Coordinates of C-alpha atoms (C1' of nucleotides) in Angstrom, one line a residue:
Chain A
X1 CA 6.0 -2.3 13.3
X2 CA 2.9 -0.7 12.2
X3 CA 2.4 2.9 10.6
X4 CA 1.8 5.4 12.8
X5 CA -0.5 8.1 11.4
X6 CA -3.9 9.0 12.6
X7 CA -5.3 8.4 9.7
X8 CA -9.0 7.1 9.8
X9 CA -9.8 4.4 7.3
X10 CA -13.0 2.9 6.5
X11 CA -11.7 -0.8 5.8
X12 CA -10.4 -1.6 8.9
X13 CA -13.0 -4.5 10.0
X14 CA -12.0 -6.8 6.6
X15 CA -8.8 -5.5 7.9
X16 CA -9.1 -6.8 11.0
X17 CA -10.3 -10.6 10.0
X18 CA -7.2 -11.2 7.2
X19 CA -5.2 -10.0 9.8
X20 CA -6.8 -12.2 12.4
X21 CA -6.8 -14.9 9.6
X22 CA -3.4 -15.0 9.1
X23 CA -2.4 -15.3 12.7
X24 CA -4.6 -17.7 14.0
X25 CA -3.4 -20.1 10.9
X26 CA 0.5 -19.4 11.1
X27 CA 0.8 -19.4 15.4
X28 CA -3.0 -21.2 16.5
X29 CA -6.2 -18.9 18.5
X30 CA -4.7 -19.5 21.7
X31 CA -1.2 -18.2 20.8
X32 CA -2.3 -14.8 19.1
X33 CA -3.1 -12.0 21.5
X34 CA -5.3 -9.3 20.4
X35 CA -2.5 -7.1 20.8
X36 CA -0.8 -8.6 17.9
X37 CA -3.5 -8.4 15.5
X38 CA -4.1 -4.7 16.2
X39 CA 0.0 -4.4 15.5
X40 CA -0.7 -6.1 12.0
X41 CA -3.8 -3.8 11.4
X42 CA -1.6 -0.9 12.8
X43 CA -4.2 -0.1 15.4
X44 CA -4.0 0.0 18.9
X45 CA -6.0 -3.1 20.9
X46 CA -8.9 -1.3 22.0
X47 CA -10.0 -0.1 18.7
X48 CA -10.8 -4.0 17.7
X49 CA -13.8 -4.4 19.6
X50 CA -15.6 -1.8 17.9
X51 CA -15.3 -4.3 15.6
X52 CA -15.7 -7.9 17.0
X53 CA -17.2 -7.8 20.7
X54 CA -14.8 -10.2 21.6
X55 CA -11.5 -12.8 20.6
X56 CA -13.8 -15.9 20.6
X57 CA -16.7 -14.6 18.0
X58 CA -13.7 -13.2 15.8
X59 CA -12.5 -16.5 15.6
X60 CA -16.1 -18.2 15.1
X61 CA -17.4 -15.6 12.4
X62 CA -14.1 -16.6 10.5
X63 CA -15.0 -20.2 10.4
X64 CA -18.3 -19.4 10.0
X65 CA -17.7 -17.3 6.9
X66 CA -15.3 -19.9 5.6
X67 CA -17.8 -22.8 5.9
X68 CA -20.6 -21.3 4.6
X69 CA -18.3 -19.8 1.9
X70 CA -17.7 -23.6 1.0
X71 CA -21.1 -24.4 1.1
X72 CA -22.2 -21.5 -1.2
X73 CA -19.7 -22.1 -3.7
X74 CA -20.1 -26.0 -4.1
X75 CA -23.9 -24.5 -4.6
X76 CA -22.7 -22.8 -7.6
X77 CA -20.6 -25.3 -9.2
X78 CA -22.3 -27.0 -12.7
X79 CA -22.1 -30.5 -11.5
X80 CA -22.9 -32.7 -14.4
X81 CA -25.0 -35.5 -15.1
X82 CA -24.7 -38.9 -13.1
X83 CA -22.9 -39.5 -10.1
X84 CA -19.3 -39.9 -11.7
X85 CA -19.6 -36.7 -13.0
X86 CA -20.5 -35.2 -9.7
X87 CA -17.9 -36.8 -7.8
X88 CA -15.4 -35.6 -10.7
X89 CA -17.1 -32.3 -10.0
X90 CA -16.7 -32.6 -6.2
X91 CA -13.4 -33.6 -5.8
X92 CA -11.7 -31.1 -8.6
X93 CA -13.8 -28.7 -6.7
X94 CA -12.9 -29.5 -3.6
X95 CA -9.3 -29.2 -4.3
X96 CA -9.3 -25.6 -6.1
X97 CA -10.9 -24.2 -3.3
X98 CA -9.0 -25.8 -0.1
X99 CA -6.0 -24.7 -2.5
X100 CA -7.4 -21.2 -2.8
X101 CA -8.0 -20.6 1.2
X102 CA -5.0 -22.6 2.7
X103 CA -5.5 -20.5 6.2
X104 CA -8.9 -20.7 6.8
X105 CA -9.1 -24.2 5.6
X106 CA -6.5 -25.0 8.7
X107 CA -8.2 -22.6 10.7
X108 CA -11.8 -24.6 10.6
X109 CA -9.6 -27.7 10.7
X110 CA -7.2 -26.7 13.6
X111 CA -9.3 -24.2 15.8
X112 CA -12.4 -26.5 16.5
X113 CA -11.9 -27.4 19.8
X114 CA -11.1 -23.4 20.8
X115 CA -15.1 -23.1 20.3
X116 CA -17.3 -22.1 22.9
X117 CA -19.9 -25.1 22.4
X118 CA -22.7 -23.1 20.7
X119 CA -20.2 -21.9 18.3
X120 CA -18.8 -25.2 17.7
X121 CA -22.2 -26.5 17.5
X122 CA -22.7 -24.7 14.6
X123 CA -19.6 -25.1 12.6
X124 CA -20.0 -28.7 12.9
X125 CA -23.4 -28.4 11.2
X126 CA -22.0 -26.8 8.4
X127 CA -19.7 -29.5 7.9
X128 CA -21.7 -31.8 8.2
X129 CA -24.1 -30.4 5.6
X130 CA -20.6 -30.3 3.2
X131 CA -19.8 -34.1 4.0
X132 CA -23.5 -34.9 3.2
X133 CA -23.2 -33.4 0.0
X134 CA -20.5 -36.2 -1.0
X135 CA -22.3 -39.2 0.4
X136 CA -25.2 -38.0 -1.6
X137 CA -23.3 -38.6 -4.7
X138 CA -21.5 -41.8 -2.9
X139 CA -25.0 -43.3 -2.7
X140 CA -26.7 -42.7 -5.9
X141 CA -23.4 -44.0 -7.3
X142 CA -23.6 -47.2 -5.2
X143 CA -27.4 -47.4 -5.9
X144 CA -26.7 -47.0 -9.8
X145 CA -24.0 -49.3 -9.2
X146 CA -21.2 -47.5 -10.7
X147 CA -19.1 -47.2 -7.9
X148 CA -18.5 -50.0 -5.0
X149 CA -18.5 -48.5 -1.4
X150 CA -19.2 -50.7 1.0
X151 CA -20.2 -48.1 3.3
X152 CA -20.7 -44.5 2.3
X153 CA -19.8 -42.8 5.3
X154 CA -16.7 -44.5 6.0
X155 CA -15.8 -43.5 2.2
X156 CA -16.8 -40.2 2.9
X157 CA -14.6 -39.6 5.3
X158 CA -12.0 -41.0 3.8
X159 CA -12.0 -39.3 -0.1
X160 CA -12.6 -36.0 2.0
X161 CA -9.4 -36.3 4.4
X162 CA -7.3 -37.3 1.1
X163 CA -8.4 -34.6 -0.9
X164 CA -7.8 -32.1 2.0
X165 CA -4.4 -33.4 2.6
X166 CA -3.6 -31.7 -0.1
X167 CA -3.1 -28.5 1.6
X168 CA -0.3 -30.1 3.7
X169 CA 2.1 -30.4 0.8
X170 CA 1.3 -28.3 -2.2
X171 CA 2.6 -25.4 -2.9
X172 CA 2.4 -22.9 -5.7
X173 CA 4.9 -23.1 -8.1
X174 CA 5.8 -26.0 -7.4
X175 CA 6.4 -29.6 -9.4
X176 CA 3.3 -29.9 -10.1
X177 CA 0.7 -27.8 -11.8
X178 CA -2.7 -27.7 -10.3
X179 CA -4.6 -29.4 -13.1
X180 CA -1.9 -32.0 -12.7
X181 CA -2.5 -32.3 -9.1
X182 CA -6.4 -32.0 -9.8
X183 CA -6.0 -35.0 -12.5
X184 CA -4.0 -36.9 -10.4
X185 CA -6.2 -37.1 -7.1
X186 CA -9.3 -37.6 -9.6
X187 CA -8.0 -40.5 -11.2
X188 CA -7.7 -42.0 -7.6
X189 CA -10.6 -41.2 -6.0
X190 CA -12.2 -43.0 -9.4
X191 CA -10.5 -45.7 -8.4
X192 CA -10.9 -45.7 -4.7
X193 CA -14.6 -46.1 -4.9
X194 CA -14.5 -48.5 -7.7
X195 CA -15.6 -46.6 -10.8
Chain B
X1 CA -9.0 -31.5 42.3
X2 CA -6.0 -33.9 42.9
X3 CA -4.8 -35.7 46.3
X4 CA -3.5 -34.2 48.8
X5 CA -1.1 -37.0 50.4
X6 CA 2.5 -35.9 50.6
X7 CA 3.7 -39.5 50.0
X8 CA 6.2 -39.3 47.4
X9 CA 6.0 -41.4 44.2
X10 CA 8.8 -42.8 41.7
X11 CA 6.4 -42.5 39.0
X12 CA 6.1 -39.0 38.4
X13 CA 8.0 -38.3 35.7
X14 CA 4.9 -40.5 33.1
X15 CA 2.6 -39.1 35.0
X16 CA 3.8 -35.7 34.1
X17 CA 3.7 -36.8 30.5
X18 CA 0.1 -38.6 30.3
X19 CA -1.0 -35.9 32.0
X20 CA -0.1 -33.4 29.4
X21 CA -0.3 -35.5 25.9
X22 CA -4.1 -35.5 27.6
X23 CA -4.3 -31.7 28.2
X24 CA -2.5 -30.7 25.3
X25 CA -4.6 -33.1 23.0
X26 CA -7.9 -31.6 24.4
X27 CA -7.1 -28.3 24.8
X28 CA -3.7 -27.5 22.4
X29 CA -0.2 -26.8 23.8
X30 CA -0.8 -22.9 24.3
X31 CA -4.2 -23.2 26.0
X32 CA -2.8 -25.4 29.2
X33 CA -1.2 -24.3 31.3
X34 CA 1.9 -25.9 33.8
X35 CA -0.4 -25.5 36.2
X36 CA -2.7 -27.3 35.2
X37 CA -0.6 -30.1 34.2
X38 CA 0.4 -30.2 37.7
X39 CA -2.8 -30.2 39.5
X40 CA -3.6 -33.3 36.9
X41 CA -0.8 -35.1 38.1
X42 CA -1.2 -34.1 42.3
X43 CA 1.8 -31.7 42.8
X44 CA 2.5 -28.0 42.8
X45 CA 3.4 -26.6 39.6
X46 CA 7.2 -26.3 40.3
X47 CA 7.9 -29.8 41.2
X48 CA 7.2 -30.4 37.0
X49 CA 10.3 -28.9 36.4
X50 CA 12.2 -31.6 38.2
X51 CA 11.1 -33.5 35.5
X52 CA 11.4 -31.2 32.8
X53 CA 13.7 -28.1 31.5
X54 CA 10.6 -26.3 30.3
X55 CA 7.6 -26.5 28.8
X56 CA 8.1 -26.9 25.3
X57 CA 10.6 -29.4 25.8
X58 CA 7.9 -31.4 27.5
X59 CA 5.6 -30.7 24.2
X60 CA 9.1 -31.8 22.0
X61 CA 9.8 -35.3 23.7
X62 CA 6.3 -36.3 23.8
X63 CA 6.1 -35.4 19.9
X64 CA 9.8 -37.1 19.4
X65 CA 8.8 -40.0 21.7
X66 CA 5.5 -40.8 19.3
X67 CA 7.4 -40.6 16.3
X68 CA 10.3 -42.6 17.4
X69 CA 7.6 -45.1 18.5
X70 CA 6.1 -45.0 15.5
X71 CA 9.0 -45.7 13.2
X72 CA 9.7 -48.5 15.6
X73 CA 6.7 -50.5 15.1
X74 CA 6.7 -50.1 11.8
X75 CA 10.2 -51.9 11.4
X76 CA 8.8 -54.8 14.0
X77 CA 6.1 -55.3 11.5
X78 CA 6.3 -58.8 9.3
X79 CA 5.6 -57.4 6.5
X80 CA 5.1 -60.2 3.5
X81 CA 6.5 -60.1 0.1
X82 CA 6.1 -58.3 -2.6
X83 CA 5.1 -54.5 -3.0
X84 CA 1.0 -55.7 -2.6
X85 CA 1.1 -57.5 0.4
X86 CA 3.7 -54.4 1.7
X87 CA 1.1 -52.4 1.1
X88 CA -1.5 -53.9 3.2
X89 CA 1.2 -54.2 5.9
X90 CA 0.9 -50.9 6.1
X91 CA -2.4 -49.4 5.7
X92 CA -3.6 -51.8 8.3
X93 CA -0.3 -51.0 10.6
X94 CA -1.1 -47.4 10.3
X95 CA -4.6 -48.0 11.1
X96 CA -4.1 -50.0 14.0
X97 CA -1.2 -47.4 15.7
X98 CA -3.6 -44.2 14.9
X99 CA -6.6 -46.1 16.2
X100 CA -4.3 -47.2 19.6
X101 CA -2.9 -43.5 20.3
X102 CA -5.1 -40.8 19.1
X103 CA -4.0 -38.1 21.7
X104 CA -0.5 -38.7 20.7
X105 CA -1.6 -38.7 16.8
X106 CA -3.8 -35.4 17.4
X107 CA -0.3 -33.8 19.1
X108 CA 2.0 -34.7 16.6
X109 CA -0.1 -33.3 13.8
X110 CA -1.6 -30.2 15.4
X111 CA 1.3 -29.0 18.0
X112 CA 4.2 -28.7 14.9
X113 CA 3.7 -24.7 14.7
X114 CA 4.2 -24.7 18.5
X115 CA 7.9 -26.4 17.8
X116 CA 10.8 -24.2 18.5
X117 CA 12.7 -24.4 15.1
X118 CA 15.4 -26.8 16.0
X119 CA 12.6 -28.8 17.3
X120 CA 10.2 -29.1 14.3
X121 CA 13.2 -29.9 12.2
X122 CA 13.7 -33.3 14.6
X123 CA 10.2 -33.8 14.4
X124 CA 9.4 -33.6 10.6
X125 CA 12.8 -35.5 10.2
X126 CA 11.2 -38.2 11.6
X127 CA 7.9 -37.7 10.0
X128 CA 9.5 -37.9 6.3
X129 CA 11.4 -40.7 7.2
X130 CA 7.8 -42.8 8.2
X131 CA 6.5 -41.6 4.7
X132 CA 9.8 -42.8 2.9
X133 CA 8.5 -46.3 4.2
X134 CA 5.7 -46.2 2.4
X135 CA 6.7 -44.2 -1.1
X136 CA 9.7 -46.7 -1.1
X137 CA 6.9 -49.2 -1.4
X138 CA 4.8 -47.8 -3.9
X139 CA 7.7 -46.8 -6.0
X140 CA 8.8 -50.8 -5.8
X141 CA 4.8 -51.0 -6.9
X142 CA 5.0 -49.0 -10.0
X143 CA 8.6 -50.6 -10.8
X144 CA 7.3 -54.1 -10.8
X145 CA 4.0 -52.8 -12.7
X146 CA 1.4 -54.1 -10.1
X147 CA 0.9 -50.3 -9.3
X148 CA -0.4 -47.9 -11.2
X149 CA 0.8 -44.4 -9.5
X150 CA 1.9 -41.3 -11.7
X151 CA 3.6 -39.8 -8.8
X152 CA 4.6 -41.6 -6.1
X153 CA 5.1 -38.5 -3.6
X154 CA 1.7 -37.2 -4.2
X155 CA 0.1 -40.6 -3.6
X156 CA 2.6 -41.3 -0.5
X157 CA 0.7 -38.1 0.5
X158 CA -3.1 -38.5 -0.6
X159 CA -2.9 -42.2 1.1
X160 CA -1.4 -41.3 4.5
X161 CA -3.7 -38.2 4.8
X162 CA -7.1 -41.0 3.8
X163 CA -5.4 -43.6 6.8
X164 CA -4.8 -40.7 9.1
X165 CA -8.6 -39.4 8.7
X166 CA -9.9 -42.4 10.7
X167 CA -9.0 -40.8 13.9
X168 CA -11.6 -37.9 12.8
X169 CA -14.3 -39.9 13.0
X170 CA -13.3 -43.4 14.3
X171 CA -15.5 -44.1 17.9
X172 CA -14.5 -47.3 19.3
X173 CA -17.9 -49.7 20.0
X174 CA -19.4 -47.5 17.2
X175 CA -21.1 -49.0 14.0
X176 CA -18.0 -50.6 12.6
X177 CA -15.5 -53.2 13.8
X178 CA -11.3 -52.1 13.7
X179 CA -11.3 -55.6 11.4
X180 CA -13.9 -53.9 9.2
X181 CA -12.8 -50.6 8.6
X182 CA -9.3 -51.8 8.2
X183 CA -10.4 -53.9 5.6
X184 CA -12.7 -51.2 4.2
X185 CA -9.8 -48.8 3.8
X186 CA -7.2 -51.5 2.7
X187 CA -9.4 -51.8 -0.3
X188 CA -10.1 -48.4 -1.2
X189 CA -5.7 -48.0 -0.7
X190 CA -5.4 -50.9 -3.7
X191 CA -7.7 -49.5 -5.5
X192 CA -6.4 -46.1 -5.7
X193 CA -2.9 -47.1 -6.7
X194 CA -4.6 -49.2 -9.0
X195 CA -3.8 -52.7 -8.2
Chain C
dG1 C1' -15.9 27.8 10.8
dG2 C1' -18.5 24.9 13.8
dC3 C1' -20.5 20.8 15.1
dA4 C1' -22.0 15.9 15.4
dT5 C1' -20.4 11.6 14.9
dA6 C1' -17.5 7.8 14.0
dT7 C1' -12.9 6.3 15.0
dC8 C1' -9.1 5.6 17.7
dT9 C1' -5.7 6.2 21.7
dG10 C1' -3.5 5.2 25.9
dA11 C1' -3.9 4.0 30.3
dA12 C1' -5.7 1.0 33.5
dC13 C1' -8.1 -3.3 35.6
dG14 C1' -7.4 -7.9 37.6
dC15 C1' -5.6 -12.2 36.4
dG16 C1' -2.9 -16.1 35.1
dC17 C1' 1.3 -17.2 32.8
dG18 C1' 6.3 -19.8 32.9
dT19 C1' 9.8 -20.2 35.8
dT20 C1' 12.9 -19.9 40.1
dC21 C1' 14.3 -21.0 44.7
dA22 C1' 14.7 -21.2 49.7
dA23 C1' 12.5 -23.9 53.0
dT24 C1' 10.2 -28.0 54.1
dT25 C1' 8.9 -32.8 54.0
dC26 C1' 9.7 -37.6 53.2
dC27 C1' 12.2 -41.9 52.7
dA28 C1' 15.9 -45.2 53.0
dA29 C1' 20.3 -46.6 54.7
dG30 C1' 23.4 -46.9 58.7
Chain D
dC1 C1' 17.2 -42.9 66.0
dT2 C1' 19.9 -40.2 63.1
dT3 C1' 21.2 -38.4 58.9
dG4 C1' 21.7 -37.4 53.9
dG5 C1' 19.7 -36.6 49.8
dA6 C1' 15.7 -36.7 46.8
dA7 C1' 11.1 -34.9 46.2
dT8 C1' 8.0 -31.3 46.8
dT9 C1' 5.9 -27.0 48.5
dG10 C1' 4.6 -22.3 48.5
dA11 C1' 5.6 -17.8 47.6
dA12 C1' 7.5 -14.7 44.6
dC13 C1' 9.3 -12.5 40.0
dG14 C1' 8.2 -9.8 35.9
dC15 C1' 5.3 -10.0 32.1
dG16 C1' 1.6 -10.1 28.8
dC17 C1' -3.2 -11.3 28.6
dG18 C1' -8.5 -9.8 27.2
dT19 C1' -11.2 -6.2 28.0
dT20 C1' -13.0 -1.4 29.3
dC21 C1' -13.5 3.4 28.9
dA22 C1' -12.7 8.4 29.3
dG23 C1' -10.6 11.5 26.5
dA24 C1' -8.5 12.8 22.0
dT25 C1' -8.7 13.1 17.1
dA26 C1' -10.4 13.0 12.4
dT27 C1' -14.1 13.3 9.0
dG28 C1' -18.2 14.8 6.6
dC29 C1' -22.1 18.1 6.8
dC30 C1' -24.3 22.8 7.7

DNA sequence: GGCATATCTGAACGCGCGTTCAATTCCAAG
DNA sequence: CTTGGAATTGAACGCGCGTTCAGATATGCC
């Protein structure tokens, strides 16, 4: 149950989303009524669309933010010189930040196909532009001949689904230590492509 | 629209359930509705439940009925000897299966949250036995020192998630040939354990 | 204190949901 | 042709959905 005063706070629309974020992970879009995230918020339904003019483009500005979140970020990272330390770069990277943002990385995973088309249009582009940014470093590897891929998009795919599947099992606290983990997933990417 | 014929089939019952591993693999298990199940198959939506208690049982035995499958196959498989050729037994079995079922694959990875407790417990039984199969291989690897794997749960993990990703992007007719990628990926799998 | 404005409530709208069940239709066996 | 049982229909049940909006409430400014 949600508090009850009449309070007015300015924070509610960032309220709003984690909320929103946190539902649509744990129970899925379609499961999560509007209702429910104004109970988490501790607001009554009506009050969200002054926030969000409807349930769809809450859930699309969430993966939007999250992708282009991603994209900024691996923007910012110091990457090194030469495509080993690049892909070194990208996959540690990779890792600490699915780790960081386990709901909306299952979100933008799991909640595709609950896109209006436009919408998913555009969050496909996005990752797209992320997976791009790997076989860039795939190729000039291949071309410098320090990694073997026989074909860079199939690797891509593949080194980006194993590094994501690490959302499915870790957990904080755990076994292993997230350097570990990050060491450990490195050392067989290295070797998946060759290097 | 469906037909319209009143003749009455024996076949209902799988035509209930490839009519909903279909919807519920397109759309997710919340957003379909009985009805629409039943308008897929022909019949009015209460004649489903001559085949079924309810709907999330429906959503449980197609999950269980994958798995079960999948486990199944598995065991039928000739597998070689030795840890190495064990190995490519399975990458290019779990290939082959994902590739053969992917509505069946998307539900069983995307419809656990939808699980009644009791349920998901079945299903993720049968899940960690599948993955046993394969650490139990890689831990005979690394025993016989023709692996190299620091931790055999996390790269039972990393390797099924990189063989499960080819249902993301896998078209059949498309650039590359089942032999191919199976090939591709079988190499990229010894690799990363090393061998 | 009074007022403008942003924020929120609470009720309502039409709709489709999962599920039930009496009545009907169909088929096969005698 | 009759009959018994299986298969299916079609209407109904209570409920919660996304969304709207007039009215109430709180806040910051004069």
């Amino acid at each position: 149950m949600a508090r009850k005063t009449g309070s007015h706070s300015q924070i509610t629309g960032p309220r709003i989303r984690d909320a929103a974020l946190r539902l649509f992970a744990w129970h899925g879009y379609a499961a999560v009524s509007m209702r429910q995230i104004a109970a988490e918020v501790g607001v009554q339904a009506g009050a969200l669309y002054l926030y969000t003019p409807d349930k769809q483009t809450l859930l699309f500005e969430l993966m939007r933010g999250h992708m282009e979140e991603l994209l900024a970020a691996w923007q910012a990272v110091r990457k090194g010189d030469g495509p080993l330390a690049q892909l070194e770069a990208f996959a540690r990277f990779h890792i600490r930040f699915h780790l960081d943002r386990p709901d909306a990385v299952f979100i933008a995973y799991m909640e595709l196909r609950n896109l209006q088309p436009e919408n998913f249009a555009r969050v496909e582009a996005l990752r797209r532009a992320y997976e791009d940014e790997l076989e860039a470093i795939l190729r000039d590897g291949a071309a410098a001949e320090v990694m073997r891929v026989p074909d860079t998009k199939l690797a891509t795919m593949a080194l980006i689904a194993m590094l994501t599947g690490v959302n499915t099992w870790y957990r904080e606290g755990g076994r292993l230590s997230r350097e570990r983990v990050e060491r450990i997933y490195w050392n067989m990417v290295r070797r998946a492509v060759g290097a």
